[in-house]
Amino acid sequence: MEKIRVAIVGYGNIGKFAVEAVNEAPDMELVGVVRRPSSLSKPIPPELNNITVVSDIDELENVDVALISMPSRLVEETAVQLLNKGISTVDSFDIHSKIVDLRNNLNLIAQDNNSVAIISSGWDPGSDSMIRGIMEFMAPRGVTDTNFGPGMSMGHSVAVKAIEGVVDALSVTIPLGTGIHRRMVYIQIEPESNFDQIKENILKDPYFVNDETHVKLVPNVKDLIDVGHGVLMERKGVSGSTHNQLLKYEMRINNPALTSQIMVASARACLKQNPGSYTLIEIPIIDLIYGDREELIHKLV
């Protein structure tokens, strides 16, 4: 069996777990990890000692799929560069309001370069989106509430870290029910920085403007970090003309580990799609799973 050659672009929380997930996939081969040039001047993390680490993907040969393990605001630029090289991409872009625009922007580029982009391939957006879709066709009329947490939001935390004057940050999502959330943001700041100005910048960031958000100054963010997270999704709706159909889905997870696992499954699916850009709800579930198609049908159906 010819293995799928995978590169990991970025080595933060998701990238570290992506290395493990690719190495555990029987149909994949980890070609290398692409890190910022500034990172290469520092000691290589021990877990990367036997892995090729480069500053540019051009230094790697015959990459089939690149897992973009970078902040959402860097995804589009990185994906465009990779797709133009004919390399398929998978990302975990999590700015919900901009997903359709990203999909459309990458679609023609992927088609022109005979490649595939699977976007927003984490657990939400991503696998939760698929569950919401399943609930929708089970009860076409009704209301679905997605309640996140309690847990660390990687996207929100990274957005805060990017604000000038912030040394480190943690954003914790607290579910209040019916899809409403509170954001608890804990920050360390540079000694001369203005806390009130930083707080204002956080509150007006698109990641936070739609939720109740509290910003707290702490001496050491690392003492607070727990990457656990979760979701409770509930739908109350109507099947045909029958009311009171109650559907529930719940999970408690390690956030970056699950995100990277879904990205790896999406890398497998890349090779089974026509050129273009896709969200997970457009991908056949069986394309994400390793194994013989008929055996999978026998096992799962």
mmCIF file of C-alpha atoms in Angstrom:
data_model
loop_
_atom_site.group_PDB
_atom_site.id
_atom_site.type_symbol
_atom_site.label_atom_id
_atom_site.label_comp_id
_atom_site.label_asym_id
_atom_site.label_seq_id
_atom_site.Cartn_x
_atom_site.Cartn_y
_atom_site.Cartn_z
ATOM 1 C CA MET A 1 0.000 0.000 0.000
ATOM 2 C CA GLU A 2 1.364 3.387 -0.991
ATOM 3 C CA LYS A 3 1.123 5.623 2.052
ATOM 4 C CA ILE A 4 -0.225 9.176 2.123
ATOM 5 C CA ARG A 5 2.704 11.555 2.553
ATOM 6 C CA VAL A 6 1.785 14.152 5.167
ATOM 7 C CA ALA A 7 3.538 17.322 6.313
ATOM 8 C CA ILE A 8 2.603 19.298 9.412
ATOM 9 C CA VAL A 9 2.846 23.069 9.019
ATOM 10 C CA GLY A 10 3.142 24.707 12.427
ATOM 11 C CA TYR A 11 4.067 23.126 15.734
ATOM 12 C CA GLY A 12 1.865 24.487 18.488
ATOM 13 C CA ASN A 13 -0.738 22.627 20.530
ATOM 14 C CA ILE A 14 -2.350 20.986 17.497
ATOM 15 C CA GLY A 15 0.903 20.291 15.667
ATOM 16 C CA LYS A 16 2.313 18.295 18.587
ATOM 17 C CA PHE A 17 -0.692 15.985 18.700
ATOM 18 C CA ALA A 18 -0.827 15.817 14.901
ATOM 19 C CA VAL A 19 2.626 14.220 14.874
ATOM 20 C CA GLU A 20 1.310 11.457 17.137
ATOM 21 C CA ALA A 21 -1.888 10.993 15.113
ATOM 22 C CA VAL A 22 -0.072 10.730 11.769
ATOM 23 C CA ASN A 23 2.427 8.257 13.204
ATOM 24 C CA GLU A 24 -0.459 6.100 14.461
ATOM 25 C CA ALA A 25 -2.242 6.085 11.083
ATOM 26 C CA PRO A 26 -1.383 2.868 9.200
ATOM 27 C CA ASP A 27 -1.948 4.480 5.796
ATOM 28 C CA MET A 28 0.182 7.603 6.372
ATOM 29 C CA GLU A 29 3.811 8.630 6.461
ATOM 30 C CA LEU A 30 5.028 11.782 8.224
ATOM 31 C CA VAL A 31 7.309 13.533 5.739
ATOM 32 C CA GLY A 32 8.282 16.359 8.078
ATOM 33 C CA VAL A 33 7.314 19.334 10.208
ATOM 34 C CA VAL A 34 7.519 22.911 8.942
ATOM 35 C CA ARG A 35 8.337 25.467 11.646
ATOM 36 C CA ARG A 36 9.028 29.191 11.637
ATOM 37 C CA PRO A 37 12.691 30.009 10.855
ATOM 38 C CA SER A 38 12.984 31.640 14.296
ATOM 39 C CA SER A 39 12.008 28.334 15.929
ATOM 40 C CA LEU A 40 14.848 26.482 14.223
ATOM 41 C CA SER A 41 17.436 28.498 16.157
ATOM 42 C CA LYS A 42 16.123 26.996 19.402
ATOM 43 C CA PRO A 43 16.740 23.433 20.633
ATOM 44 C CA ILE A 44 14.547 20.921 18.820
ATOM 45 C CA PRO A 45 11.901 19.390 21.108
ATOM 46 C CA PRO A 46 12.946 15.816 21.968
ATOM 47 C CA GLU A 47 9.869 14.297 20.313
ATOM 48 C CA LEU A 48 11.066 15.717 16.968
ATOM 49 C CA ASN A 49 14.591 14.274 17.165
ATOM 50 C CA ASN A 50 13.914 11.588 14.549
ATOM 51 C CA ILE A 51 11.634 13.745 12.375
ATOM 52 C CA THR A 52 12.682 16.038 9.533
ATOM 53 C CA VAL A 53 12.160 19.663 10.623
ATOM 54 C CA VAL A 54 12.406 22.448 8.026
ATOM 55 C CA SER A 55 11.499 26.110 7.623
ATOM 56 C CA ASP A 56 9.938 25.768 4.155
ATOM 57 C CA ILE A 57 7.770 22.998 2.736
ATOM 58 C CA ASP A 58 9.823 23.119 -0.486
ATOM 59 C CA GLU A 59 12.544 21.342 1.484
ATOM 60 C CA LEU A 60 10.297 18.271 1.723
ATOM 61 C CA GLU A 61 9.685 15.877 -1.179
ATOM 62 C CA ASN A 62 6.410 14.643 -2.625
ATOM 63 C CA VAL A 63 4.019 15.981 0.003
ATOM 64 C CA ASP A 64 0.445 14.836 -0.660
ATOM 65 C CA VAL A 65 -1.321 16.687 2.153
ATOM 66 C CA ALA A 66 -0.292 19.451 4.540
ATOM 67 C CA LEU A 67 -1.965 19.797 7.930
ATOM 68 C CA ILE A 68 -2.061 23.524 8.674
ATOM 69 C CA SER A 69 -1.630 23.652 12.444
ATOM 70 C CA MET A 70 -1.607 27.414 12.734
ATOM 71 C CA PRO A 71 -3.869 30.168 14.145
ATOM 72 C CA SER A 72 -7.046 30.661 12.108
ATOM 73 C CA ARG A 73 -6.039 34.128 10.988
ATOM 74 C CA LEU A 74 -2.988 32.676 9.229
ATOM 75 C CA VAL A 75 -4.813 29.776 7.578
ATOM 76 C CA GLU A 76 -5.989 31.356 4.329
ATOM 77 C CA GLU A 77 -2.626 32.819 3.334
ATOM 78 C CA THR A 78 -0.857 29.549 4.149
ATOM 79 C CA ALA A 79 -3.442 27.411 2.355
ATOM 80 C CA VAL A 80 -3.231 29.538 -0.797
ATOM 81 C CA GLN A 81 0.549 29.108 -0.905
ATOM 82 C CA LEU A 82 0.329 25.346 -0.468
ATOM 83 C CA LEU A 83 -2.555 24.799 -2.874
ATOM 84 C CA ASN A 84 -0.677 26.771 -5.547
ATOM 85 C CA LYS A 85 2.104 24.203 -5.181
ATOM 86 C CA GLY A 86 -0.381 21.409 -5.843
ATOM 87 C CA ILE A 87 -0.363 20.281 -2.195
ATOM 88 C CA SER A 88 -3.737 19.475 -0.665
ATOM 89 C CA THR A 89 -4.477 21.095 2.704
ATOM 90 C CA VAL A 90 -6.409 20.449 5.886
ATOM 91 C CA ASP A 91 -6.983 23.142 8.512
ATOM 92 C CA SER A 92 -8.973 23.717 11.698
ATOM 93 C CA PHE A 93 -10.114 27.272 10.888
ATOM 94 C CA ASP A 94 -12.602 28.180 13.615
ATOM 95 C CA ILE A 95 -13.980 31.653 12.856
ATOM 96 C CA HIS A 96 -17.529 30.485 12.132
ATOM 97 C CA SER A 97 -18.708 33.666 10.425
ATOM 98 C CA LYS A 98 -15.939 33.475 7.813
ATOM 99 C CA ILE A 99 -16.049 29.778 6.915
ATOM 100 C CA VAL A 100 -18.151 30.169 3.762
ATOM 101 C CA ASP A 101 -15.861 32.935 2.488
ATOM 102 C CA LEU A 102 -12.766 30.808 3.130
ATOM 103 C CA ARG A 103 -14.325 27.815 1.373
ATOM 104 C CA ASN A 104 -15.211 29.898 -1.669
ATOM 105 C CA ASN A 105 -11.839 31.656 -1.781
ATOM 106 C CA LEU A 106 -9.915 28.373 -1.735
ATOM 107 C CA ASN A 107 -12.216 26.474 -4.079
ATOM 108 C CA LEU A 108 -11.008 27.848 -7.423
ATOM 109 C CA ILE A 109 -7.363 27.819 -6.330
ATOM 110 C CA ALA A 110 -7.650 24.136 -5.403
ATOM 111 C CA GLN A 111 -9.420 23.300 -8.648
ATOM 112 C CA ASP A 112 -6.825 25.155 -10.730
ATOM 113 C CA ASN A 113 -4.011 23.217 -9.062
ATOM 114 C CA ASN A 114 -5.674 19.773 -9.000
ATOM 115 C CA SER A 115 -5.668 19.751 -5.210
ATOM 116 C CA VAL A 116 -8.148 19.571 -2.338
ATOM 117 C CA ALA A 117 -8.692 21.835 0.666
ATOM 118 C CA ILE A 118 -10.717 20.512 3.595
ATOM 119 C CA ILE A 119 -11.369 23.468 5.868
ATOM 120 C CA SER A 120 -12.580 23.909 9.453
ATOM 121 C CA SER A 121 -11.705 20.296 10.165
ATOM 122 C CA GLY A 122 -11.638 20.189 13.948
ATOM 123 C CA TRP A 123 -14.429 19.214 16.314
ATOM 124 C CA ASP A 124 -16.310 22.521 16.191
ATOM 125 C CA PRO A 125 -16.512 23.507 13.467
ATOM 126 C CA GLY A 126 -15.962 20.019 12.094
ATOM 127 C CA SER A 127 -17.303 16.828 13.628
ATOM 128 C CA ASP A 128 -19.919 18.771 15.631
ATOM 129 C CA SER A 129 -21.073 20.274 12.341
ATOM 130 C CA MET A 130 -21.684 16.740 11.078
ATOM 131 C CA ILE A 131 -23.677 15.863 14.216
ATOM 132 C CA ARG A 132 -25.767 19.020 13.812
ATOM 133 C CA GLY A 133 -26.445 17.931 10.234
ATOM 134 C CA ILE A 134 -27.535 14.456 11.352
ATOM 135 C CA MET A 135 -29.869 15.954 13.948
ATOM 136 C CA GLU A 136 -31.276 18.279 11.293
ATOM 137 C CA PHE A 137 -32.413 15.494 8.982
ATOM 138 C CA MET A 138 -33.682 13.403 11.917
ATOM 139 C CA ALA A 139 -35.903 16.270 13.074
ATOM 140 C CA PRO A 140 -36.130 18.788 10.220
ATOM 141 C CA ARG A 141 -38.071 21.365 12.264
ATOM 142 C CA GLY A 142 -36.767 22.388 15.659
ATOM 143 C CA VAL A 143 -33.999 24.096 17.592
ATOM 144 C CA THR A 144 -30.442 22.859 18.181
ATOM 145 C CA ASP A 145 -28.381 24.271 21.062
ATOM 146 C CA THR A 146 -24.620 23.710 21.099
ATOM 147 C CA ASN A 147 -23.125 24.224 24.549
ATOM 148 C CA PHE A 148 -19.313 24.265 24.721
ATOM 149 C CA GLY A 149 -17.136 23.580 27.726
ATOM 150 C CA PRO A 150 -16.239 24.142 30.332
ATOM 151 C CA GLY A 151 -12.792 24.172 28.802
ATOM 152 C CA MET A 152 -9.912 25.943 27.117
ATOM 153 C CA SER A 153 -10.633 27.462 23.711
ATOM 154 C CA MET A 154 -7.447 27.322 21.641
ATOM 155 C CA GLY A 155 -8.635 29.765 18.985
ATOM 156 C CA HIS A 156 -9.748 32.360 21.530
ATOM 157 C CA SER A 157 -6.553 31.954 23.569
ATOM 158 C CA VAL A 158 -4.352 32.430 20.508
ATOM 159 C CA ALA A 159 -6.324 35.534 19.510
ATOM 160 C CA VAL A 160 -5.626 37.111 22.905
ATOM 161 C CA LYS A 161 -1.930 36.188 22.799
ATOM 162 C CA ALA A 162 -1.649 38.137 19.542
ATOM 163 C CA ILE A 163 -2.727 41.391 21.223
ATOM 164 C CA GLU A 164 0.118 43.814 21.890
ATOM 165 C CA GLY A 165 1.267 43.780 25.500
ATOM 166 C CA VAL A 166 0.013 40.249 26.257
ATOM 167 C CA VAL A 167 2.689 37.790 27.400
ATOM 168 C CA ASP A 168 0.422 34.763 27.758
ATOM 169 C CA ALA A 169 -3.311 34.108 27.767
ATOM 170 C CA LEU A 170 -5.957 31.502 28.456
ATOM 171 C CA SER A 171 -9.586 31.751 27.360
ATOM 172 C CA VAL A 172 -11.983 29.381 29.105
ATOM 173 C CA THR A 173 -15.469 28.778 27.734
ATOM 174 C CA ILE A 174 -18.267 28.379 30.296
ATOM 175 C CA PRO A 175 -21.644 27.073 29.009
ATOM 176 C CA LEU A 176 -24.689 28.932 30.327
ATOM 177 C CA GLY A 177 -27.234 26.790 28.424
ATOM 178 C CA THR A 178 -29.282 27.237 25.228
ATOM 179 C CA GLY A 179 -26.094 27.916 23.262
ATOM 180 C CA ILE A 180 -25.091 30.949 25.354
ATOM 181 C CA HIS A 181 -21.546 31.136 26.736
ATOM 182 C CA ARG A 182 -19.365 33.117 29.096
ATOM 183 C CA ARG A 183 -15.701 33.685 28.222
ATOM 184 C CA MET A 184 -13.239 33.848 31.116
ATOM 185 C CA VAL A 185 -9.978 35.333 29.846
ATOM 186 C CA TYR A 186 -6.856 35.147 32.019
ATOM 187 C CA ILE A 187 -3.847 37.169 30.911
ATOM 188 C CA GLN A 188 -0.246 37.948 31.807
ATOM 189 C CA ILE A 189 0.934 41.294 30.467
ATOM 190 C CA GLU A 190 4.216 43.105 29.986
ATOM 191 C CA PRO A 191 5.218 45.280 32.980
ATOM 192 C CA GLU A 192 4.601 48.629 31.269
ATOM 193 C CA SER A 193 1.421 47.596 29.463
ATOM 194 C CA ASN A 194 -1.970 49.158 30.145
ATOM 195 C CA PHE A 195 -4.391 46.495 31.401
ATOM 196 C CA ASP A 196 -7.486 48.582 30.643
ATOM 197 C CA GLN A 197 -6.408 49.121 27.028
ATOM 198 C CA ILE A 198 -5.618 45.432 26.558
ATOM 199 C CA LYS A 199 -8.990 44.502 28.061
ATOM 200 C CA GLU A 200 -10.743 46.864 25.650
ATOM 201 C CA ASN A 201 -8.891 45.296 22.696
ATOM 202 C CA ILE A 202 -9.950 41.825 23.829
ATOM 203 C CA LEU A 203 -13.596 42.769 24.236
ATOM 204 C CA LYS A 204 -13.827 44.228 20.721
ATOM 205 C CA ASP A 205 -12.071 41.292 19.045
ATOM 206 C CA PRO A 206 -14.462 39.313 16.777
ATOM 207 C CA TYR A 207 -13.771 36.182 18.826
ATOM 208 C CA PHE A 208 -15.382 37.802 21.889
ATOM 209 C CA VAL A 209 -17.880 40.459 20.776
ATOM 210 C CA ASN A 210 -20.896 38.135 20.830
ATOM 211 C CA ASP A 211 -20.354 36.626 24.294
ATOM 212 C CA GLU A 212 -20.262 37.791 27.889
ATOM 213 C CA THR A 213 -16.515 38.156 28.482
ATOM 214 C CA HIS A 214 -14.528 38.733 31.685
ATOM 215 C CA VAL A 215 -10.805 39.561 31.590
ATOM 216 C CA LYS A 216 -8.641 38.844 34.630
ATOM 217 C CA LEU A 217 -4.980 39.673 35.261
ATOM 218 C CA VAL A 218 -2.983 36.748 36.722
ATOM 219 C CA PRO A 219 0.696 36.275 37.627
ATOM 220 C CA ASN A 220 1.169 33.015 35.709
ATOM 221 C CA VAL A 221 -1.203 31.699 33.034
ATOM 222 C CA LYS A 222 0.550 28.326 32.821
ATOM 223 C CA ASP A 223 -0.647 27.495 36.337
ATOM 224 C CA LEU A 224 -4.241 27.607 35.050
ATOM 225 C CA ILE A 225 -4.012 25.680 31.800
ATOM 226 C CA ASP A 226 -6.059 22.521 31.301
ATOM 227 C CA VAL A 227 -6.637 21.569 27.652
ATOM 228 C CA GLY A 228 -9.763 19.568 28.463
ATOM 229 C CA HIS A 229 -12.965 20.676 26.766
ATOM 230 C CA GLY A 230 -16.334 19.333 25.758
ATOM 231 C CA VAL A 231 -19.733 19.888 24.214
ATOM 232 C CA LEU A 232 -23.355 19.120 24.929
ATOM 233 C CA MET A 233 -25.553 19.397 21.852
ATOM 234 C CA GLU A 234 -29.323 19.131 22.135
ATOM 235 C CA ARG A 235 -32.102 19.318 19.563
ATOM 236 C CA LYS A 236 -35.828 19.379 20.248
ATOM 237 C CA GLY A 237 -37.804 19.100 17.065
ATOM 238 C CA VAL A 238 -40.322 17.434 14.798
ATOM 239 C CA SER A 239 -40.016 14.271 12.683
ATOM 240 C CA GLY A 240 -42.677 14.356 9.994
ATOM 241 C CA SER A 241 -45.611 15.688 12.010
ATOM 242 C CA THR A 242 -44.556 14.055 15.309
ATOM 243 C CA HIS A 243 -43.420 16.515 17.965
ATOM 244 C CA ASN A 244 -41.153 16.258 21.019
ATOM 245 C CA GLN A 245 -38.271 14.434 19.349
ATOM 246 C CA LEU A 246 -35.369 14.920 21.788
ATOM 247 C CA LEU A 247 -31.825 14.334 20.524
ATOM 248 C CA LYS A 248 -28.647 14.696 22.598
ATOM 249 C CA TYR A 249 -24.911 14.358 21.917
ATOM 250 C CA GLU A 250 -22.204 14.856 24.546
ATOM 251 C CA MET A 251 -18.440 14.444 24.765
ATOM 252 C CA ARG A 252 -15.561 15.384 27.085
ATOM 253 C CA ILE A 253 -12.209 15.554 25.332
ATOM 254 C CA ASN A 254 -8.616 16.718 25.147
ATOM 255 C CA ASN A 255 -9.070 19.639 22.775
ATOM 256 C CA PRO A 256 -5.876 19.580 20.633
ATOM 257 C CA ALA A 257 -5.714 15.770 20.537
ATOM 258 C CA LEU A 258 -9.200 15.458 19.069
ATOM 259 C CA THR A 259 -8.680 18.369 16.687
ATOM 260 C CA SER A 260 -5.520 16.825 15.265
ATOM 261 C CA GLN A 261 -7.116 13.366 14.960
ATOM 262 C CA ILE A 262 -9.976 14.775 12.887
ATOM 263 C CA MET A 263 -7.480 16.664 10.712
ATOM 264 C CA VAL A 264 -5.594 13.425 10.076
ATOM 265 C CA ALA A 265 -8.825 11.661 9.102
ATOM 266 C CA SER A 266 -9.526 14.576 6.745
ATOM 267 C CA ALA A 267 -6.090 14.158 5.164
ATOM 268 C CA ARG A 268 -7.162 10.627 4.256
ATOM 269 C CA ALA A 269 -10.378 11.981 2.743
ATOM 270 C CA CYS A 270 -8.497 14.562 0.653
ATOM 271 C CA LEU A 271 -7.282 11.861 -1.724
ATOM 272 C CA LYS A 272 -10.865 10.676 -2.332
ATOM 273 C CA GLN A 273 -12.401 14.020 -3.374
ATOM 274 C CA ASN A 274 -12.472 15.886 -6.661
ATOM 275 C CA PRO A 275 -10.328 19.035 -6.701
ATOM 276 C CA GLY A 276 -11.908 21.873 -4.743
ATOM 277 C CA SER A 277 -12.599 23.116 -1.234
ATOM 278 C CA TYR A 278 -14.875 21.324 1.252
ATOM 279 C CA THR A 279 -16.199 21.523 4.788
ATOM 280 C CA LEU A 280 -16.640 18.303 6.754
ATOM 281 C CA ILE A 281 -20.405 18.145 6.225
ATOM 282 C CA GLU A 282 -19.661 17.729 2.501
ATOM 283 C CA ILE A 283 -17.350 14.735 2.999
ATOM 284 C CA PRO A 284 -18.746 11.159 3.072
ATOM 285 C CA ILE A 285 -18.093 9.753 6.532
ATOM 286 C CA ILE A 286 -16.628 6.553 5.106
ATOM 287 C CA ASP A 287 -13.906 8.575 3.342
ATOM 288 C CA LEU A 288 -12.555 9.674 6.731
ATOM 289 C CA ILE A 289 -12.084 6.156 8.094
ATOM 290 C CA TYR A 290 -9.152 3.836 7.426
ATOM 291 C CA GLY A 291 -10.059 0.414 6.085
ATOM 292 C CA ASP A 292 -11.614 -1.561 3.274
ATOM 293 C CA ARG A 293 -14.878 0.018 2.145
ATOM 294 C CA GLU A 294 -16.973 -3.157 2.212
ATOM 295 C CA GLU A 295 -15.547 -4.226 5.560
ATOM 296 C CA LEU A 296 -16.374 -0.814 7.001
ATOM 297 C CA ILE A 297 -19.941 -1.064 5.707
ATOM 298 C CA HIS A 298 -20.283 -4.534 7.236
ATOM 299 C CA LYS A 299 -18.838 -3.312 10.552
ATOM 300 C CA LEU A 300 -20.652 0.007 10.907
ATOM 301 C CA VAL A 301 -23.979 -0.558 9.185
#
